[in-house]
Coordinates of C-alpha atoms in Angstrom, one line a residue:
M1 CA -22.9 -15.0 -11.9
R2 CA -22.5 -18.0 -9.6
Y3 CA -20.9 -17.1 -6.3
S4 CA -18.7 -20.2 -6.7
S5 CA -16.8 -18.3 -9.4
I6 CA -16.0 -15.5 -7.0
F7 CA -15.1 -18.0 -4.3
F8 CA -12.7 -19.6 -6.8
L9 CA -10.9 -16.3 -7.2
Y10 CA -10.4 -16.1 -3.4
I11 CA -9.0 -19.7 -3.4
I12 CA -6.5 -18.9 -6.2
S13 CA -5.5 -15.7 -4.5
L14 CA -5.0 -17.5 -1.2
F15 CA -2.6 -20.1 -2.9
V16 CA -0.7 -17.3 -4.5
F17 CA -0.1 -15.3 -1.3
L18 CA 0.7 -18.5 0.6
I19 CA 3.8 -18.9 -1.6
S20 CA 5.7 -16.4 0.5
L21 CA 4.0 -17.2 3.8
D22 CA 7.1 -18.5 5.5
A23 CA 9.5 -16.0 3.9
N24 CA 11.7 -14.1 6.3
F25 CA 11.1 -10.6 7.4
I26 CA 12.0 -8.2 4.6
C27 CA 12.6 -4.5 4.0
C28 CA 11.3 -2.5 7.1
D29 CA 9.9 -5.6 8.8
P30 CA 12.9 -6.3 11.0
I31 CA 12.9 -2.7 12.2
E32 CA 9.2 -2.6 12.9
I33 CA 8.9 -6.1 14.4
I34 CA 12.2 -7.7 15.5
N35 CA 14.0 -4.6 16.6
N36 CA 10.9 -2.9 18.0
P37 CA 10.9 -3.2 21.9
Y38 CA 7.4 -1.7 22.2
I39 CA 5.5 -4.6 20.6
K40 CA 7.1 -7.1 23.0
S41 CA 5.8 -5.7 26.2
W42 CA 2.4 -4.4 27.3
A43 CA 4.0 -2.1 29.7
L44 CA 6.4 -0.5 27.2
F45 CA 3.6 -0.2 24.6
A46 CA 1.3 1.5 27.1
M47 CA 4.1 3.8 28.2
K48 CA 4.8 4.8 24.7
V49 CA 1.2 5.4 23.7
F50 CA 0.5 7.7 26.6
D51 CA 3.8 9.5 26.7
P52 CA 3.6 12.5 24.3
I53 CA 7.1 13.7 25.1
T54 CA 8.8 10.8 23.4
S55 CA 6.2 10.3 20.6
V56 CA 8.9 10.0 18.0
E57 CA 11.4 7.2 18.6
T58 CA 14.4 6.0 16.6
W59 CA 15.4 2.3 16.9
G60 CA 16.2 1.1 13.4
P61 CA 19.8 1.0 12.0
D62 CA 18.8 3.4 9.2
G63 CA 17.1 5.8 11.5
T64 CA 13.5 4.7 10.8
I65 CA 11.0 6.8 12.6
A66 CA 8.3 4.8 14.4
T67 CA 5.3 6.9 15.4
I68 CA 3.6 4.7 17.9
Q69 CA 1.2 7.3 19.0
N70 CA 0.2 8.2 15.4
R71 CA -0.7 4.5 14.6
P72 CA -1.5 2.9 18.0
L73 CA -3.9 0.4 16.5
L74 CA -1.4 -0.8 14.0
Y75 CA 1.3 -1.4 16.7
L76 CA -1.4 -3.0 19.0
S77 CA -2.0 -5.5 16.2
F78 CA 1.7 -6.2 16.0
L79 CA 1.8 -6.6 19.8
L80 CA -1.0 -9.1 19.8
N81 CA 0.6 -11.0 16.9
Y82 CA 3.9 -11.1 18.7
K83 CA 2.3 -12.3 22.0
L84 CA 0.4 -15.1 20.2
G85 CA 2.9 -16.3 17.7
G86 CA 6.3 -14.8 18.6
P87 CA 8.6 -13.5 15.9
N88 CA 7.2 -15.9 13.3
P89 CA 6.6 -14.1 10.0
S90 CA 4.0 -16.7 9.0
Y91 CA 1.6 -15.7 11.7
F92 CA 1.9 -12.0 10.8
R93 CA 1.3 -12.7 7.1
I94 CA -1.8 -14.9 7.9
I95 CA -3.4 -11.8 9.5
N96 CA -2.4 -9.6 6.5
I97 CA -4.0 -12.1 4.0
F98 CA -7.1 -12.2 6.1
L99 CA -7.3 -8.4 6.2
H100 CA -6.8 -8.3 2.4
F101 CA -9.7 -10.6 1.8
I102 CA -12.0 -8.6 4.2
C103 CA -11.0 -5.4 2.4
V104 CA -11.9 -6.8 -1.0
S105 CA -15.3 -8.0 0.4
M106 CA -16.0 -4.6 1.9
F107 CA -15.1 -2.8 -1.3
V108 CA -17.5 -5.0 -3.3
K109 CA -20.3 -4.1 -0.8
I110 CA -19.5 -0.4 -1.4
V111 CA -19.7 -0.9 -5.1
K112 CA -23.1 -2.5 -4.8
L113 CA -24.4 0.5 -2.7
L114 CA -23.0 3.0 -5.3
L115 CA -24.6 1.4 -8.3
P116 CA -28.1 2.8 -9.2
S117 CA -31.1 0.6 -8.6
S118 CA -31.8 0.3 -12.3
S119 CA -28.3 -1.1 -13.0
P120 CA -28.2 -4.6 -14.5
L121 CA -24.9 -5.1 -12.7
L122 CA -26.7 -5.5 -9.4
S123 CA -27.5 -9.0 -10.7
F124 CA -24.4 -11.2 -10.6
T125 CA -25.8 -13.2 -13.5
R126 CA -26.2 -10.3 -15.9
G127 CA -22.9 -8.6 -15.0
K128 CA -20.8 -11.7 -14.4
W129 CA -17.7 -10.7 -16.2
F130 CA -17.8 -7.2 -14.6
W131 CA -17.8 -8.7 -11.1
F132 CA -15.2 -11.4 -12.1
L133 CA -12.8 -8.7 -13.4
L134 CA -13.3 -6.4 -10.4
V135 CA -12.9 -9.0 -7.7
G136 CA -10.0 -10.6 -9.6
F137 CA -8.3 -7.2 -9.9
L138 CA -8.8 -6.5 -6.2
L139 CA -7.5 -9.9 -5.1
L140 CA -4.6 -10.6 -7.5
N141 CA -3.2 -7.3 -8.7
P142 CA 0.6 -7.4 -8.0
I143 CA 0.6 -3.9 -6.7
Y144 CA -1.0 -5.2 -3.5
V145 CA 1.9 -7.5 -2.7
N146 CA 3.7 -4.6 -1.1
S147 CA 0.9 -4.1 1.4
V148 CA 0.0 -7.8 2.1
T149 CA 3.4 -9.6 2.0
H150 CA 5.4 -6.9 3.6
I151 CA 4.3 -7.2 7.2
S152 CA 5.2 -3.6 8.1
K153 CA 2.8 -2.3 5.5
R154 CA -0.2 -3.7 7.4
S155 CA -1.0 0.0 8.2
D156 CA -2.4 0.3 4.7
L157 CA -4.5 -2.8 5.1
M158 CA -6.0 -1.8 8.4
A159 CA -6.6 1.8 7.5
S160 CA -8.3 0.7 4.2
F161 CA -10.4 -1.8 6.1
F162 CA -11.7 0.9 8.5
I163 CA -12.1 3.4 5.6
Y164 CA -14.3 1.0 3.7
I165 CA -16.4 0.2 6.8
S166 CA -16.8 4.0 7.4
I167 CA -17.9 4.6 3.8
Y168 CA -20.2 1.6 3.8
F169 CA -22.1 2.7 7.0
F170 CA -22.3 6.3 5.9
I171 CA -23.8 5.5 2.5
R172 CA -26.1 2.9 4.1
G173 CA -27.3 5.4 6.7
V174 CA -27.8 8.2 4.2
K175 CA -29.7 5.9 1.9
M176 CA -31.9 4.8 4.7
K177 CA -32.7 8.4 5.6
L178 CA -33.4 9.5 2.0
N179 CA -35.5 6.4 1.1
T180 CA -37.4 5.5 4.2
N181 CA -36.8 8.4 6.7
Q182 CA -35.4 5.9 9.2
S183 CA -32.9 7.2 11.7
L184 CA -29.2 7.1 10.6
I185 CA -27.7 7.7 14.0
L186 CA -26.5 4.1 14.5
S187 CA -24.9 4.0 11.0
L188 CA -23.3 7.4 11.6
I189 CA -21.9 6.3 14.9
A190 CA -20.4 3.2 13.3
S191 CA -19.0 5.3 10.5
V192 CA -17.4 7.9 12.7
A193 CA -15.9 5.2 15.0
S194 CA -14.4 3.5 11.9
F195 CA -13.0 6.8 10.8
I196 CA -11.2 7.3 14.1
C197 CA -9.9 3.7 13.9
A198 CA -8.6 4.4 10.4
I199 CA -6.8 7.5 11.6
L200 CA -5.2 5.4 14.4
C201 CA -3.9 3.0 11.8
K202 CA -2.4 5.4 9.2
E203 CA -2.6 9.1 8.7
F204 CA -3.8 9.2 5.1
A205 CA -7.3 8.4 6.4
I206 CA -7.6 12.1 7.2
V207 CA -9.2 12.7 3.8
L208 CA -12.2 10.4 4.5
P209 CA -14.5 13.3 5.3
G210 CA -13.9 14.7 1.9
I211 CA -14.9 11.4 0.3
L212 CA -18.1 11.3 2.3
F213 CA -18.9 14.9 1.4
L214 CA -18.5 14.0 -2.3
Y215 CA -20.9 11.2 -1.9
L216 CA -23.5 13.7 -0.6
Y217 CA -22.7 16.1 -3.4
F218 CA -23.0 13.6 -6.2
F219 CA -25.9 11.4 -4.9
S220 CA -28.2 13.6 -2.8
R221 CA -31.5 14.5 -4.4
Q222 CA -31.5 18.0 -2.9
R223 CA -28.2 19.8 -2.2
N224 CA -29.0 21.2 1.2
I225 CA -26.1 22.9 2.9
K226 CA -27.7 22.6 6.4
T227 CA -28.1 18.8 5.9
Y228 CA -24.5 18.5 4.7
L229 CA -23.2 20.3 7.7
Q230 CA -25.3 18.2 10.1
L231 CA -24.0 14.9 8.6
M232 CA -20.4 16.1 8.3
F233 CA -20.0 17.8 11.7
P234 CA -18.6 14.9 13.6
Y235 CA -16.1 14.1 10.9
I236 CA -15.0 17.7 10.7
L237 CA -14.6 17.8 14.5
V238 CA -12.5 14.7 14.5
T239 CA -10.4 16.0 11.7
I240 CA -9.7 19.3 13.5
M241 CA -8.7 17.4 16.6
I242 CA -6.3 15.2 14.6
F243 CA -4.6 18.2 12.9
I244 CA -4.1 19.9 16.3
W245 CA -2.8 16.7 17.9
R246 CA -0.4 16.0 15.0
H247 CA 0.9 19.5 14.8
T248 CA 1.4 19.7 18.6
I249 CA 3.1 16.3 19.0
L250 CA 5.3 16.3 15.9
S251 CA 5.8 20.1 15.8
G252 CA 4.8 20.1 12.2
I253 CA 2.3 18.8 9.8
T254 CA 4.5 16.7 7.5
R255 CA 8.0 15.1 7.1
V256 CA 10.0 13.7 4.3
A257 CA 12.5 10.8 4.2
Q258 CA 16.2 11.9 4.7
K259 CA 15.1 15.4 5.8
G260 CA 12.6 15.2 8.6
L261 CA 10.1 18.0 9.2
I262 CA 9.8 20.4 6.3
D263 CA 8.6 24.0 6.2
Y264 CA 5.2 24.9 4.7
S265 CA 7.1 27.0 2.2
E266 CA 8.8 23.9 0.8
L267 CA 5.6 22.0 0.1
P268 CA 5.0 23.4 -3.5
Y269 CA 8.4 22.0 -4.6
Y270 CA 7.6 18.5 -3.3
I271 CA 4.0 18.7 -4.7
S272 CA 5.4 19.4 -8.2
S273 CA 7.4 16.1 -8.1
Q274 CA 4.2 14.2 -7.0
V275 CA 2.5 15.1 -10.3
V276 CA 5.1 12.8 -12.0
I277 CA 4.6 10.1 -9.4
L278 CA 0.8 10.2 -9.8
L279 CA 1.1 9.4 -13.5
Q280 CA 3.3 6.5 -12.6
Y281 CA 0.8 5.3 -10.1
I282 CA -2.0 5.2 -12.6
F283 CA 0.2 3.3 -15.1
K284 CA 1.1 0.7 -12.4
I285 CA -2.5 0.1 -11.5
F286 CA -3.4 -1.2 -14.9
F287 CA 0.0 -2.5 -16.0
P288 CA 1.7 -3.7 -12.7
L289 CA 5.2 -4.6 -14.0
K290 CA 8.1 -4.8 -11.5
T291 CA 5.9 -4.1 -8.6
Y292 CA 8.7 -4.6 -6.0
L293 CA 10.3 -1.3 -6.7
Y294 CA 10.2 2.1 -5.0
Y295 CA 11.8 4.9 -6.9
P296 CA 12.8 8.1 -5.0
I297 CA 11.8 11.3 -6.6
G298 CA 12.7 14.3 -4.6
P299 CA 11.7 18.0 -5.0
Y300 CA 12.5 19.7 -8.2
E301 CA 14.5 22.9 -8.2
N302 CA 11.9 24.7 -10.3
L303 CA 8.2 24.4 -9.7
I304 CA 7.6 24.1 -13.4
N305 CA 9.7 21.9 -15.6
I306 CA 9.2 19.7 -18.7
K307 CA 8.4 16.5 -16.7
V308 CA 5.8 18.2 -14.5
V309 CA 4.2 20.0 -17.5
I310 CA 3.9 16.8 -19.6
S311 CA 2.7 14.7 -16.7
F312 CA 0.1 17.4 -15.8
I313 CA -1.2 17.5 -19.4
L314 CA -1.5 13.8 -19.6
L315 CA -3.4 13.6 -16.3
V316 CA -5.8 16.3 -17.4
V317 CA -6.4 14.5 -20.7
L318 CA -7.0 11.1 -19.0
V319 CA -9.5 12.6 -16.5
A320 CA -11.2 14.6 -19.2
I321 CA -11.7 11.5 -21.4
L322 CA -13.2 9.6 -18.5
I323 CA -15.5 12.5 -17.6
L324 CA -16.7 12.9 -21.2
L325 CA -17.4 9.2 -21.5
A326 CA -19.4 9.3 -18.3
R327 CA -21.5 12.3 -19.1
K328 CA -24.4 10.4 -20.8
S329 CA -24.0 7.2 -18.8
I330 CA -26.4 6.1 -16.1
Y331 CA -23.2 5.6 -14.0
K332 CA -22.2 9.3 -14.3
N333 CA -22.3 10.1 -10.6
V334 CA -20.7 6.8 -9.7
V335 CA -17.8 7.5 -12.0
Y336 CA -17.4 11.0 -10.8
F337 CA -17.4 9.9 -7.1
S338 CA -15.0 7.0 -7.8
L339 CA -12.5 9.2 -9.6
S340 CA -12.7 11.9 -6.9
S341 CA -12.2 9.2 -4.2
F342 CA -9.1 7.9 -6.0
F343 CA -7.4 11.3 -6.1
L344 CA -8.4 12.2 -2.6
L345 CA -7.0 9.0 -1.1
L346 CA -3.7 9.8 -2.9
L347 CA -3.7 13.4 -1.7
P348 CA -1.8 12.6 1.6
T349 CA 1.0 11.4 -0.7
I350 CA 1.4 15.0 -1.5
I351 CA 0.7 16.6 1.8
I352 CA 0.3 14.4 5.0
P353 CA 2.8 12.8 5.5
Q354 CA 5.1 13.9 2.7
N355 CA 7.4 11.3 1.2
T356 CA 9.7 11.5 -1.8
Y357 CA 9.5 8.1 -3.4
F358 CA 7.2 5.8 -5.3
S359 CA 5.7 2.9 -3.3
E360 CA 2.9 0.6 -4.3
C361 CA 1.5 0.4 -0.7
R362 CA 0.0 3.8 -1.2
L363 CA -2.2 2.4 -3.9
Y364 CA -3.9 -0.2 -1.8
S365 CA -6.8 1.9 -0.6
C366 CA -7.5 3.9 -3.8
A367 CA -6.6 1.7 -6.8
G368 CA -9.9 -0.1 -6.7
F369 CA -11.9 3.2 -7.1
L370 CA -10.0 4.1 -10.3
F371 CA -10.3 0.6 -11.7
F372 CA -14.0 0.4 -10.9
A373 CA -14.6 3.7 -12.7
V374 CA -12.7 2.6 -15.8
I375 CA -14.3 -0.9 -16.1
L376 CA -17.7 0.6 -15.5
L377 CA -17.3 2.8 -18.6
A378 CA -15.7 -0.1 -20.5
Y379 CA -18.7 -2.3 -19.6
E380 CA -21.0 0.3 -21.1
A381 CA -18.8 0.7 -24.2
F382 CA -18.6 -3.1 -24.9
K383 CA -22.3 -3.5 -24.3
T384 CA -23.0 -0.8 -26.9
F385 CA -20.5 -1.5 -29.6
N386 CA -19.5 -5.2 -29.2
K387 CA -22.0 -8.0 -29.2
N388 CA -19.3 -10.7 -29.2
K389 CA -19.1 -11.8 -25.6
N390 CA -16.4 -14.4 -26.3
I391 CA -13.9 -11.7 -27.2
V392 CA -14.6 -9.9 -23.9
E393 CA -14.3 -13.1 -21.9
I394 CA -11.0 -14.0 -23.5
M395 CA -9.6 -10.5 -22.9
I396 CA -10.7 -10.5 -19.2
G397 CA -9.4 -14.0 -18.7
A398 CA -6.0 -13.2 -20.2
Y399 CA -5.7 -10.0 -18.1
L400 CA -6.4 -11.9 -14.9
I401 CA -4.0 -14.7 -15.8
A402 CA -1.3 -12.1 -16.4
F403 CA -2.1 -10.7 -12.9
C404 CA -1.9 -14.1 -11.4
Y405 CA 1.5 -14.8 -13.1
L406 CA 3.0 -11.5 -12.1
N407 CA 1.8 -11.8 -8.5
T408 CA 3.2 -15.4 -8.3
H409 CA 6.5 -14.2 -9.7
T410 CA 6.7 -11.4 -7.1
Q411 CA 5.8 -13.8 -4.3
I412 CA 8.6 -16.1 -5.3
L413 CA 11.0 -13.2 -5.2
H414 CA 9.8 -12.4 -1.6
K415 CA 10.2 -16.1 -0.6
H416 CA 13.8 -15.9 -1.8
P417 CA 14.9 -12.4 -0.7
H418 CA 18.3 -12.6 -2.4
L419 CA 16.4 -12.8 -5.8
L420 CA 14.3 -9.8 -4.7
W421 CA 17.2 -7.6 -3.8
E422 CA 19.3 -8.7 -6.8
S423 CA 16.4 -7.7 -9.1
I424 CA 16.0 -4.3 -7.3
A425 CA 19.8 -3.7 -7.4
A426 CA 19.9 -4.5 -11.1
D427 CA 17.1 -2.0 -11.9
F428 CA 18.5 0.7 -9.6
E429 CA 22.0 0.4 -11.2
N430 CA 20.5 1.0 -14.6
D431 CA 18.8 4.2 -13.4
D432 CA 21.1 7.2 -13.9
N433 CA 18.8 9.4 -11.6
M434 CA 18.9 6.9 -8.7
D435 CA 19.4 8.5 -5.3
K436 CA 22.7 7.4 -3.8
R437 CA 21.2 6.8 -0.4
R438 CA 18.6 4.4 -1.8
M439 CA 21.2 2.6 -3.7
K440 CA 23.3 2.1 -0.6
N441 CA 20.2 0.8 1.3
V442 CA 19.6 -1.8 -1.5
Y443 CA 23.2 -2.9 -1.3
S444 CA 23.0 -3.1 2.4
N445 CA 19.9 -5.3 2.3
L446 CA 21.5 -7.5 -0.3
V447 CA 24.6 -7.9 1.9
Y448 CA 22.5 -8.9 4.9
T449 CA 20.6 -11.4 2.7
Y450 CA 23.9 -13.1 1.5
I451 CA 25.2 -13.1 5.0
D452 CA 22.1 -14.8 6.3
M453 CA 22.3 -17.4 3.5
A454 CA 26.0 -18.0 4.3
I455 CA 25.3 -18.5 8.0
Q456 CA 22.4 -20.8 7.3
E457 CA 24.6 -22.9 5.0
G458 CA 27.3 -23.0 7.7
N459 CA 24.9 -24.0 10.5
N460 CA 23.4 -26.7 8.4
K461 CA 27.0 -28.0 7.6
M462 CA 26.2 -27.8 3.9
S463 CA 28.8 -27.5 1.1
D464 CA 31.8 -25.3 1.8
A465 CA 31.6 -24.0 -1.8
I466 CA 28.0 -22.7 -1.2
F467 CA 29.1 -21.0 2.0
Y468 CA 32.1 -19.2 0.4
K469 CA 30.1 -18.4 -2.7
N470 CA 27.5 -16.5 -0.6
A471 CA 30.2 -14.9 1.6
I472 CA 32.1 -13.7 -1.5
K473 CA 28.8 -12.3 -3.0
A474 CA 28.2 -10.4 0.2
L475 CA 31.8 -9.0 0.2
Q476 CA 31.4 -7.9 -3.5
V477 CA 28.2 -6.1 -2.8
G478 CA 29.6 -4.6 0.4
Q479 CA 32.5 -3.2 -1.6
K480 CA 30.0 -1.6 -4.1
Q481 CA 28.3 0.0 -1.2
E482 CA 31.5 1.4 0.1
L483 CA 32.5 2.7 -3.3
L484 CA 29.3 4.8 -3.4
D485 CA 30.4 6.5 -0.2
P486 CA 33.8 5.8 1.3
T487 CA 32.7 7.4 4.6
D488 CA 29.7 5.1 5.0
L489 CA 30.1 3.4 8.4
D490 CA 27.4 0.9 7.6
A491 CA 29.3 -0.3 4.5
K492 CA 32.5 -0.7 6.5
A493 CA 30.7 -2.5 9.3
N494 CA 29.2 -4.9 6.7
I495 CA 32.6 -5.7 5.2
Q496 CA 34.1 -6.3 8.7
E497 CA 31.2 -8.6 9.5
I498 CA 31.8 -10.6 6.4
Y499 CA 35.5 -11.1 7.1
K500 CA 34.7 -12.1 10.7
L501 CA 32.2 -14.6 9.4
I502 CA 34.7 -16.1 6.9
K503 CA 37.5 -16.3 9.5
Y504 CA 35.1 -17.9 12.1
Y505 CA 33.9 -20.5 9.6
S506 CA 37.4 -21.3 8.4
N507 CA 38.7 -21.8 12.0
F508 CA 35.7 -23.9 13.0
H509 CA 36.1 -26.0 9.9
R510 CA 39.8 -26.5 10.5
K511 CA 39.2 -27.6 14.1
N512 CA 36.6 -30.1 13.1
N513 CA 38.7 -31.7 10.4

C-alpha cells in the first residue's frame, strides 16, 4: 500500500482532534492543572517528589488524590507545559495529540516485528486494507478521545508510549540474539529504561514484564528456563522494588474511589464486578458508542451472581472462538500473544490500582492488541472464503467513516462542554443503578459549565436573555443536585453562587442603564 494512504489517515485524525483543541479544561483537568500548585513551581515540584511523608496530597474540591511521586514523569510534563504555555489548554492538547500519533507509529512497528517473516502482510501493497484498517482504528477510534482530549489522561498516553518502546526494543533485541547471535545488551537497557519510565507515568505498566515473558514463551525456538530468567531478571527486580515502594509509601497496594485504601480480603468482591466491566470494554472497542461516559460499578455483595456468571461465560466463549480460529493459522502465536497482552494490560484495572467505574482511558494501551488479533484472523478468513475484494473495501471504508463521525461528534461535545455534560446527565438520569455520588458530580460539572457561560455572556455584554437563560439553567441543575442529597454542601454553595451572580449582574446592569 502506498504510504501516502497512511499519511492521509494521520491528516484526517489531526483535523478531527483539532476540533476541540481550544476547548476549556474539562472533568479532572482543572484539578490536575489549574488547581495544582506543584506544576507551577520547580521548587514545589521537587519538594513533593522527594518528600515521601506527604506523598498523597488532596487539593481538588472533590477530594481528588494526586500521587505526584507515583507519576513524577507525568507531572513533570505538566510542569514543562505550564512553564512554556501557561494555563492554555491548547498547548497541553497539542502535546497529547503528538503523543497519540507517536504511540500509533510505535504500535505499528511492534506489529511488524510480531508478524512471521513469511507473512504477506509485511508488504504494505499486499496487505493494504489490513494496514489501512489497523492504523485507522488506532488513530480514529472514539474510545481514545478520553485519553487524548482530556489533558489529565495524558498518563495513559505517556505510559503507553514507554510500554510500546520497551516491547519494541525487547523483541528487537531477542530477535537479534536468536537470528544473528548479536549482543542484545543495548536493546535490553533501552527496554528496561522505558519500563521504568512507563511506571513513573502510570502504575498499570507494572504488568509489562508479564507481556515480555509471554513473548519469549510464544516465540522462542527453545523454551529454556535459564535464558528466560536471564532476560527477565532486570524487569523482575524493578517490579519488586516498585511493589515495595508503593506498599511502603501508600500503606497499601490499592485504593478505590470513594473508599480509599482497601483490605486484601475485599479484593475478590471488587474483582467480581470487573468481569462485567471487562465485557463492556470489549464491546466498546469494536462499537464505540457514547464514548464520553464512565459508569460506576462497585463491588457486588455476593462473589457469584447472574451478571458475573453470564459475563464470565461470554468472555470464555469469545476467547475460545478466537483461539480455535487461530489454531491452524500461521499467525497462531501472534494471536495468542496479542490476546494475552490485552488481558494483562487490563489486569491493573482489577488489582493495581483498584477503581470501581468504567472509563475509556484504560483501553488506550490495550485495545490495539485485541483489535489486531481479531482483524488478523478476519484477514485470513476473508482471504480464504471471500474473493470479492470490493465488499471488503466497502466494509472497511464504512467502518472507518463511522469511527470518524463518532470521533468528530465527541470532539464537538468537548468543544462545547455544556453539550457534553447535558448528554452525560441525560444518560445517567435514565440509569436506575446510577451511583448517587456520580450523579451529583455530573450535576456539579453542569452547573459550573452554565455559570461559566453566563459569566462569559455577561463580560461580553451580550444579550441579557442569554445570560439569564444560562443562569436559570444553572439554578435548575443545582436544585436537582441538592434534591439528591439535601446535606450536600457543594450543591448549596453552587446555588448561593448562582444567586450572587444574578444579583451582581442585575445591580451592574441597573447602574449602567
